[in-house]
Amino acid sequence: MGLSFRGEFNQKVDGKGRMSIPADFRVVLTDGDPRCPETPLPRMVVLHGKHLNNCLHAYTIEAMEEIEAGIKALPRGSEARKRASRMILGKSWDTEVDKDGRIVLPQRLRQQIGLTGEATMAAMGDYFEIWNAETYAETEAAEAVAMDAEFDGDFDPLTLIYPPEKPSKNPPESE
């Protein structure tokens, strides 16, 4: 198992779409690119499309290979394979991080998420999201309000991973 993306970073995006990839993320991209370190510039795959709800998803080459293997495992000609292929493979863009640690995000992808001025890159473990910084802040604030309402202000995110055990329906038998 390779390294994971962790953290949240804001980066400036210039008028040509150039943006720096955080150094911590570049380490993960390098670890997840089989041609590195022989070729020092790591590649990444960016997924886009309306189904991603205002952000882009960026994967390492190895993570994208796992996703592609999942698609190839679906029966040829099946609706599931067609949908997955269109929404994932058809909505992907391959790029390489340049020697200065930047990528140039195409205008069509910037427009899709309303990206101008500043991007937020949020780690999601095996991928990271790229957002317009304002949209991300609004989305995160709305999620926090919803969590407070659902859990009455007392929420520990570790409970998403380790939910409390439910009591058994059958009492233990006495000896």
PDB file of N, CA and C in Angstrom, residues 1-5 24-37 39 41-45 59-66 126:
ATOM      1  N   MET A   1       0.847  -1.171   0.000  1.00  0.00           N
ATOM      2  CA  MET A   1       0.000   0.000   0.000  1.00  0.00           C
ATOM      3  C   MET A   1       0.893   1.235   0.000  1.00  0.00           C
ATOM      4  N   GLY A   2       0.603   2.165  -0.891  1.00  0.00           N
ATOM      5  CA  GLY A   2       1.419   3.356  -1.032  1.00  0.00           C
ATOM      6  C   GLY A   2       1.045   4.436  -0.031  1.00  0.00           C
ATOM      7  N   LEU A   3       1.645   5.553  -0.218  1.00  0.00           N
ATOM      8  CA  LEU A   3       1.375   6.718   0.616  1.00  0.00           C
ATOM      9  C   LEU A   3      -0.022   7.257   0.351  1.00  0.00           C
ATOM     10  N   SER A   4      -0.553   8.007   1.291  1.00  0.00           N
ATOM     11  CA  SER A   4      -1.880   8.614   1.153  1.00  0.00           C
ATOM     12  C   SER A   4      -1.769  10.127   1.096  1.00  0.00           C
ATOM     13  N   PHE A   5      -2.731  10.726   0.399  1.00  0.00           N
ATOM     14  CA  PHE A   5      -2.838  12.179   0.414  1.00  0.00           C
ATOM     15  C   PHE A   5      -3.415  12.589   1.759  1.00  0.00           C
ATOM     16  N   ASP A  24       3.740  18.004  -0.331  1.00  0.00           N
ATOM     17  CA  ASP A  24       3.281  16.754   0.287  1.00  0.00           C
ATOM     18  C   ASP A  24       2.528  15.888  -0.722  1.00  0.00           C
ATOM     19  N   PHE A  25       1.746  16.506  -1.585  1.00  0.00           N
ATOM     20  CA  PHE A  25       0.991  15.758  -2.594  1.00  0.00           C
ATOM     21  C   PHE A  25       1.919  15.243  -3.694  1.00  0.00           C
ATOM     22  N   ARG A  26       2.943  16.018  -4.037  1.00  0.00           N
ATOM     23  CA  ARG A  26       3.886  15.572  -5.071  1.00  0.00           C
ATOM     24  C   ARG A  26       4.623  14.314  -4.637  1.00  0.00           C
ATOM     25  N   VAL A  27       4.903  14.195  -3.335  1.00  0.00           N
ATOM     26  CA  VAL A  27       5.562  12.986  -2.823  1.00  0.00           C
ATOM     27  C   VAL A  27       4.666  11.769  -3.076  1.00  0.00           C
ATOM     28  N   VAL A  28       3.371  11.901  -2.832  1.00  0.00           N
ATOM     29  CA  VAL A  28       2.426  10.801  -3.046  1.00  0.00           C
ATOM     30  C   VAL A  28       2.311  10.498  -4.536  1.00  0.00           C
ATOM     31  N   LEU A  29       2.242  11.531  -5.368  1.00  0.00           N
ATOM     32  CA  LEU A  29       2.159  11.331  -6.819  1.00  0.00           C
ATOM     33  C   LEU A  29       3.394  10.599  -7.336  1.00  0.00           C
ATOM     34  N   THR A  30       4.563  10.965  -6.818  1.00  0.00           N
ATOM     35  CA  THR A  30       5.808  10.299  -7.216  1.00  0.00           C
ATOM     36  C   THR A  30       5.792   8.842  -6.783  1.00  0.00           C
ATOM     37  N   ASP A  31       5.349   8.583  -5.567  1.00  0.00           N
ATOM     38  CA  ASP A  31       5.269   7.217  -5.043  1.00  0.00           C
ATOM     39  C   ASP A  31       4.283   6.378  -5.860  1.00  0.00           C
ATOM     40  N   GLY A  32       3.256   6.998  -6.394  1.00  0.00           N
ATOM     41  CA  GLY A  32       2.228   6.275  -7.142  1.00  0.00           C
ATOM     42  C   GLY A  32       2.416   6.288  -8.651  1.00  0.00           C
ATOM     43  N   ASP A  33       3.605   6.649  -9.117  1.00  0.00           N
ATOM     44  CA  ASP A  33       3.893   6.644 -10.552  1.00  0.00           C
ATOM     45  C   ASP A  33       5.019   5.651 -10.807  1.00  0.00           C
ATOM     46  N   PRO A  34       4.703   4.515 -11.440  1.00  0.00           N
ATOM     47  CA  PRO A  34       5.707   3.463 -11.629  1.00  0.00           C
ATOM     48  C   PRO A  34       6.967   3.905 -12.371  1.00  0.00           C
ATOM     49  N   ARG A  35       6.892   4.962 -13.155  1.00  0.00           N
ATOM     50  CA  ARG A  35       8.087   5.379 -13.900  1.00  0.00           C
ATOM     51  C   ARG A  35       9.020   6.271 -13.074  1.00  0.00           C
ATOM     52  N   CYS A  36       8.577   6.683 -11.886  1.00  0.00           N
ATOM     53  CA  CYS A  36       9.439   7.475 -10.994  1.00  0.00           C
ATOM     54  C   CYS A  36      10.238   6.508 -10.126  1.00  0.00           C
ATOM     55  N   PRO A  37      11.439   6.769  -9.739  1.00  0.00           N
ATOM     56  CA  PRO A  37      12.196   8.005  -9.856  1.00  0.00           C
ATOM     57  C   PRO A  37      13.010   8.131 -11.150  1.00  0.00           C
ATOM     58  N   THR A  39      12.100   8.745 -14.108  1.00  0.00           N
ATOM     59  CA  THR A  39      11.607   9.989 -14.686  1.00  0.00           C
ATOM     60  C   THR A  39      11.117  10.823 -13.520  1.00  0.00           C
ATOM     61  N   LEU A  41       9.483  13.582 -13.041  1.00  0.00           N
ATOM     62  CA  LEU A  41       8.265  14.382 -13.064  1.00  0.00           C
ATOM     63  C   LEU A  41       7.050  13.463 -12.972  1.00  0.00           C
ATOM     64  N   PRO A  42       6.375  13.449 -11.805  1.00  0.00           N
ATOM     65  CA  PRO A  42       5.259  12.519 -11.637  1.00  0.00           C
ATOM     66  C   PRO A  42       4.042  12.912 -12.472  1.00  0.00           C
ATOM     67  N   ARG A  43       3.336  11.878 -12.899  1.00  0.00           N
ATOM     68  CA  ARG A  43       2.088  12.066 -13.628  1.00  0.00           C
ATOM     69  C   ARG A  43       0.920  11.921 -12.666  1.00  0.00           C
ATOM     70  N   MET A  44      -0.221  12.430 -13.101  1.00  0.00           N
ATOM     71  CA  MET A  44      -1.458  12.287 -12.339  1.00  0.00           C
ATOM     72  C   MET A  44      -2.621  12.266 -13.314  1.00  0.00           C
ATOM     73  N   VAL A  45      -3.761  11.781 -12.849  1.00  0.00           N
ATOM     74  CA  VAL A  45      -4.968  11.732 -13.656  1.00  0.00           C
ATOM     75  C   VAL A  45      -6.032  12.542 -12.932  1.00  0.00           C
ATOM     76  N   TYR A  59      -5.884  11.665  -9.115  1.00  0.00           N
ATOM     77  CA  TYR A  59      -5.392  10.349  -8.700  1.00  0.00           C
ATOM     78  C   TYR A  59      -3.951  10.131  -9.139  1.00  0.00           C
ATOM     79  N   THR A  60      -3.257   9.276  -8.394  1.00  0.00           N
ATOM     80  CA  THR A  60      -1.950   8.805  -8.851  1.00  0.00           C
ATOM     81  C   THR A  60      -2.178   7.864 -10.024  1.00  0.00           C
ATOM     82  N   ILE A  61      -1.123   7.576 -10.764  1.00  0.00           N
ATOM     83  CA  ILE A  61      -1.204   6.631 -11.883  1.00  0.00           C
ATOM     84  C   ILE A  61      -1.617   5.251 -11.369  1.00  0.00           C
ATOM     85  N   GLU A  62      -1.015   4.787 -10.274  1.00  0.00           N
ATOM     86  CA  GLU A  62      -1.356   3.462  -9.736  1.00  0.00           C
ATOM     87  C   GLU A  62      -2.800   3.393  -9.271  1.00  0.00           C
ATOM     88  N   ALA A  63      -3.312   4.439  -8.621  1.00  0.00           N
ATOM     89  CA  ALA A  63      -4.708   4.435  -8.178  1.00  0.00           C
ATOM     90  C   ALA A  63      -5.644   4.392  -9.381  1.00  0.00           C
ATOM     91  N   MET A  64      -5.291   5.125 -10.433  1.00  0.00           N
ATOM     92  CA  MET A  64      -6.135   5.115 -11.629  1.00  0.00           C
ATOM     93  C   MET A  64      -6.093   3.745 -12.305  1.00  0.00           C
ATOM     94  N   GLU A  65      -4.950   3.089 -12.266  1.00  0.00           N
ATOM     95  CA  GLU A  65      -4.852   1.733 -12.821  1.00  0.00           C
ATOM     96  C   GLU A  65      -5.783   0.774 -12.079  1.00  0.00           C
ATOM     97  N   GLU A  66      -5.909   0.937 -10.760  1.00  0.00           N
ATOM     98  CA  GLU A  66      -6.833   0.103  -9.978  1.00  0.00           C
ATOM     99  C   GLU A  66      -8.280   0.369 -10.404  1.00  0.00           C
ATOM    100  N   ASP A 126      -6.772   8.288  -1.054  1.00  0.00           N
ATOM    101  CA  ASP A 126      -6.195   7.768  -2.297  1.00  0.00           C
ATOM    102  C   ASP A 126      -6.332   8.735  -3.466  1.00  0.00           C
TER     103      ASP A 126
END
